[in-house]
Each structure stands twice: as C-alpha cells, then as structure tokens.
C-alpha cells in the first residue's frame, strides 16, 4: 500500500512539475501537504516532519613548537604549544595525536630547519613512515599534507629520522607545526 502511494505521489509530482506556472509558494505548500500526509500514513505521532537535532562531531587539533630544539635520532618532535585540541586527541606531552574515532583525517605538518642546519623527518602513522619532510639547509621549510584513514587509537606524529641530532626551528610565530581534523567517518 505504501509503495503504491509513493509511486502515485512521484507521478503526481512530475505532473505538477510539468504543468506548474512557476508558483513556488504553491509548490512548497503542496510539497508540505504531501509530507504531512505521508507522516500521518506512516503512523508518526506528529504531522510535522521531524528535524534532526544531531550534534556534529568535531575532532581537530593544531600544535606548534614553542622554541628551537635539538631532536635526537628517531625522536618524536614534541609540539608543545597547543592552539586547538577539539576532541582531546593531541597530547602536548608526547607530541602525538591519537585518533579518538575512526575515519578519514586531513593531516598537515610544517618543519623548519635552523639557520645553517638541516632537519630530516617523517610524518608517522603508528610506527610506519607515510611521507618525509626535508627542508634543506636552513632556514628552510618542509611540509606534508596527507589524507589518512585512521582507526580509533591510531597514532600520528612527526619523527626525526635516524642519524645525527638536528635542530628544528620555531619561535612564537609557530614556524614548525602539526595540524589535523576529521573529514568523515
């Protein structure tokens, strides 16, 4: 019965569309009446269509390095100045973002080598390299911008490559930073 009614409504809507005289108020009123009829047939307690009061989940973070630091071989860059941490996934004590939810995330990072120095690093997902950043002899910047599919509890961070200790430059202007946000689940 419902299927037959829906087919009839779709055909009627096409007829109204073809024969209409572009009276949008009339069409909107007719459409609202159709919705109300369908809601009554479906057994809704209200003739008005329901509206979703869903709260959109926001997960976003941005953190920077507050000062120039020497980073040892294989060490995680300790981004310690948190600018945004919606969803509480970023830990400034470790410099690691832990995904609070599964989904697709946009992750961006910029590193700056100190004057006359180099800084080699990787954007890591758990313990795996994703992309490298090599700013060159400083002051120079290197950047990465990547979309990642993360599971809940996956970890994302910037890690200095294995080798000699190198300096990463930053100051209150936030030259070296990491940022990310949930695109969709």
Protein backbone atom coordinates (compact mmCIF):
# COMPACT_ATOMS: atom_id res chain seq x y z
CA UNK A 1 0.00 0.00 0.00
CA UNK A 2 2.75 2.41 0.99
CA UNK A 3 4.74 1.55 -2.13
CA UNK A 4 1.71 2.21 -4.35
CA UNK A 5 1.12 5.53 -2.58
CA UNK A 6 4.75 6.54 -3.08
CA UNK A 7 4.62 5.72 -6.81
CA UNK A 8 1.39 7.70 -7.16
CA UNK A 9 2.94 10.65 -5.32
CA UNK A 10 6.02 10.56 -7.56
CA UNK A 11 3.88 10.52 -10.71
CA UNK A 12 1.70 13.34 -9.34
CA UNK A 13 4.82 15.36 -8.51
CA UNK A 14 6.03 15.01 -12.09
CA UNK A 15 2.63 16.17 -13.43
CA UNK A 16 2.64 19.18 -11.09
CA UNK A 17 6.20 19.94 -12.15
CA UNK A 18 5.31 19.89 -15.86
CA UNK A 19 2.02 21.80 -15.55
CA UNK A 20 3.08 24.32 -12.92
CA UNK A 21 3.12 28.02 -13.61
CA UNK A 22 6.29 28.55 -11.50
CA UNK A 23 4.35 29.44 -8.36
CA UNK A 24 6.96 28.37 -5.81
CA UNK A 25 4.76 29.19 -2.81
CA UNK A 26 2.04 26.91 -4.15
CA UNK A 27 4.54 24.15 -4.91
CA UNK A 28 6.14 24.45 -1.47
CA UNK A 29 2.70 24.33 0.16
CA UNK A 30 1.73 21.26 -1.88
CA UNK A 31 5.00 19.57 -1.00
CA UNK A 32 4.49 20.29 2.71
CA UNK A 33 0.95 18.86 2.49
CA UNK A 34 2.34 15.70 0.83
CA UNK A 35 4.94 15.30 3.56
CA UNK A 36 2.31 15.75 6.25
CA UNK A 37 0.07 13.10 4.58
CA UNK A 38 2.95 10.65 4.35
CA UNK A 39 3.83 11.19 8.02
CA UNK A 40 0.21 10.51 9.04
CA UNK A 41 0.06 7.34 6.90
CA UNK A 42 3.38 6.14 8.32
CA UNK A 43 1.95 6.49 11.82
CA UNK A 44 4.03 9.36 13.12
CA UNK A 45 2.67 10.99 16.26
CA UNK A 46 3.16 14.40 14.66
CA UNK A 47 2.03 15.67 11.27
CA UNK A 48 5.17 17.82 11.07
CA UNK A 49 8.33 16.27 9.59
CA UNK A 50 10.93 15.68 12.25
CA UNK A 51 14.15 17.67 12.30
CA UNK A 52 17.43 16.18 13.39
CA UNK A 53 18.96 17.77 16.43
CA UNK A 54 22.13 15.75 15.94
CA UNK A 55 25.33 17.31 17.16
CA UNK A 56 28.14 17.19 14.60
CA UNK A 57 31.27 15.57 15.98
CA UNK A 58 34.31 17.82 15.66
CA UNK A 59 37.82 16.46 16.02
CA UNK A 60 40.56 18.97 15.18
CA UNK A 61 43.98 19.87 16.50
CA UNK A 62 46.82 22.29 15.83
CA UNK A 63 50.05 22.38 17.80
CA UNK A 64 53.38 24.06 17.28
CA UNK A 65 56.85 24.00 18.69
CA UNK A 66 57.36 26.94 21.04
CA UNK A 67 61.14 27.23 20.56
CA UNK A 68 64.06 25.81 18.58
CA UNK A 69 65.00 22.35 19.82
CA UNK A 70 67.67 19.75 19.19
CA UNK A 71 65.97 16.49 18.27
CA UNK A 72 67.84 13.22 18.71
CA UNK A 73 67.92 10.28 16.34
CA UNK A 74 64.46 8.69 15.99
CA UNK A 75 62.82 11.05 18.50
CA UNK A 76 59.25 12.36 18.21
CA UNK A 77 59.01 16.14 17.74
CA UNK A 78 57.49 17.47 20.97
CA UNK A 79 54.98 20.02 19.65
CA UNK A 80 54.21 21.68 22.96
CA UNK A 81 52.11 24.76 22.13
CA UNK A 82 48.51 23.62 21.62
CA UNK A 83 46.38 26.04 19.62
CA UNK A 84 43.36 23.76 19.08
CA UNK A 85 42.52 20.38 20.59
CA UNK A 86 38.83 19.67 19.95
CA UNK A 87 38.17 16.03 20.79
CA UNK A 88 41.26 15.91 23.07
CA UNK A 89 43.23 13.66 20.70
CA UNK A 90 46.51 15.59 20.79
CA UNK A 91 48.92 15.11 23.71
CA UNK A 92 51.38 18.04 24.10
CA UNK A 93 53.49 15.97 26.50
CA UNK A 94 54.34 13.48 23.75
CA UNK A 95 53.62 15.42 20.53
CA UNK A 96 51.36 12.56 19.41
CA UNK A 97 47.80 12.72 18.07
CA UNK A 98 45.72 9.63 18.94
CA UNK A 99 42.55 9.30 16.85
CA UNK A 100 39.53 9.37 19.18
CA UNK A 101 37.35 7.96 16.36
CA UNK A 102 37.85 6.03 13.16
CA UNK A 103 37.60 7.92 9.90
CA UNK A 104 39.38 9.90 7.23
CA UNK A 105 41.64 12.64 8.61
CA UNK A 106 43.42 15.52 6.91
CA UNK A 107 46.89 15.90 8.46
CA UNK A 108 49.30 18.76 7.71
CA UNK A 109 52.74 19.50 9.09
CA UNK A 110 55.49 22.03 8.51
CA UNK A 111 59.03 21.83 9.85
CA UNK A 112 61.71 24.50 9.61
CA UNK A 113 65.42 23.80 9.75
CA UNK A 114 67.52 26.12 11.91
CA UNK A 115 69.94 28.61 10.31
CA UNK A 116 72.75 26.73 8.58
CA UNK A 117 71.37 23.34 9.66
CA UNK A 118 69.25 20.50 8.27
CA UNK A 119 66.21 18.73 9.68
CA UNK A 120 65.01 15.40 8.24
CA UNK A 121 61.71 13.98 9.48
CA UNK A 122 58.77 11.76 8.67
CA UNK A 123 55.05 12.00 9.24
CA UNK A 124 54.33 8.72 11.00
CA UNK A 125 51.17 6.63 11.39
CA UNK A 126 51.71 4.32 14.33
CA UNK A 127 55.26 3.10 13.67
CA UNK A 128 55.14 3.42 9.88
CA UNK A 129 56.54 6.23 7.72
CA UNK A 130 53.97 7.89 5.48
CA UNK A 131 55.78 10.86 3.91
CA UNK A 132 59.09 12.59 4.51
CA UNK A 133 59.92 16.24 5.06
CA UNK A 134 63.32 17.68 4.24
CA UNK A 135 63.54 21.46 4.46
CA UNK A 136 67.16 21.69 3.31
CA UNK A 137 69.88 23.81 4.89
CA UNK A 138 68.09 26.44 6.93
CA UNK A 139 66.34 28.46 7.38
CA UNK A 140 64.05 26.46 5.05
CA UNK A 141 60.65 24.81 5.49
CA UNK A 142 59.42 21.38 4.53
CA UNK A 143 55.77 20.40 4.62
CA UNK A 144 53.44 17.44 4.30
CA UNK A 145 49.74 17.37 3.60
CA UNK A 146 48.02 13.99 3.55
CA UNK A 147 44.63 12.34 3.95
CA UNK A 148 44.79 9.25 6.16
CA UNK A 149 42.31 6.56 7.04
CA UNK A 150 42.71 6.06 10.77
CA UNK A 151 41.23 3.55 13.17
CA UNK A 152 40.34 4.56 16.70
CA UNK A 153 43.59 4.75 18.74
CA UNK A 154 45.87 5.07 15.67
CA UNK A 155 48.72 7.48 16.42
CA UNK A 156 50.07 10.24 14.16
CA UNK A 157 53.26 12.20 14.86
CA UNK A 158 56.42 13.72 13.37
CA UNK A 159 59.57 11.71 13.97
CA UNK A 160 63.16 12.76 13.34
CA UNK A 161 64.96 10.33 11.06
CA UNK A 162 67.64 8.05 12.44
CA UNK A 163 71.02 9.73 12.33
CA UNK A 164 72.69 12.71 13.92
CA UNK A 165 70.88 15.07 16.26
CA UNK A 166 69.46 18.01 14.27
CA UNK A 167 67.80 21.29 15.20
CA UNK A 168 64.21 22.09 14.32
CA UNK A 169 63.48 25.82 14.34
CA UNK A 170 60.48 27.52 15.85
CA UNK A 171 59.56 30.56 17.87
CA UNK A 172 56.34 32.34 18.92
CA UNK A 173 55.45 32.70 15.20
CA UNK A 174 54.84 28.91 15.03
CA UNK A 175 57.21 28.02 12.15
CA UNK A 176 57.10 24.30 12.93
CA UNK A 177 53.65 22.83 13.49
CA UNK A 178 51.25 19.93 13.01
CA UNK A 179 47.53 20.10 12.39
CA UNK A 180 44.71 17.71 11.59
CA UNK A 181 40.98 17.20 11.53
CA UNK A 182 38.37 14.51 10.97
CA UNK A 183 36.92 14.77 7.45
CA UNK A 184 34.34 11.98 7.74
CA UNK A 185 33.72 8.65 9.39
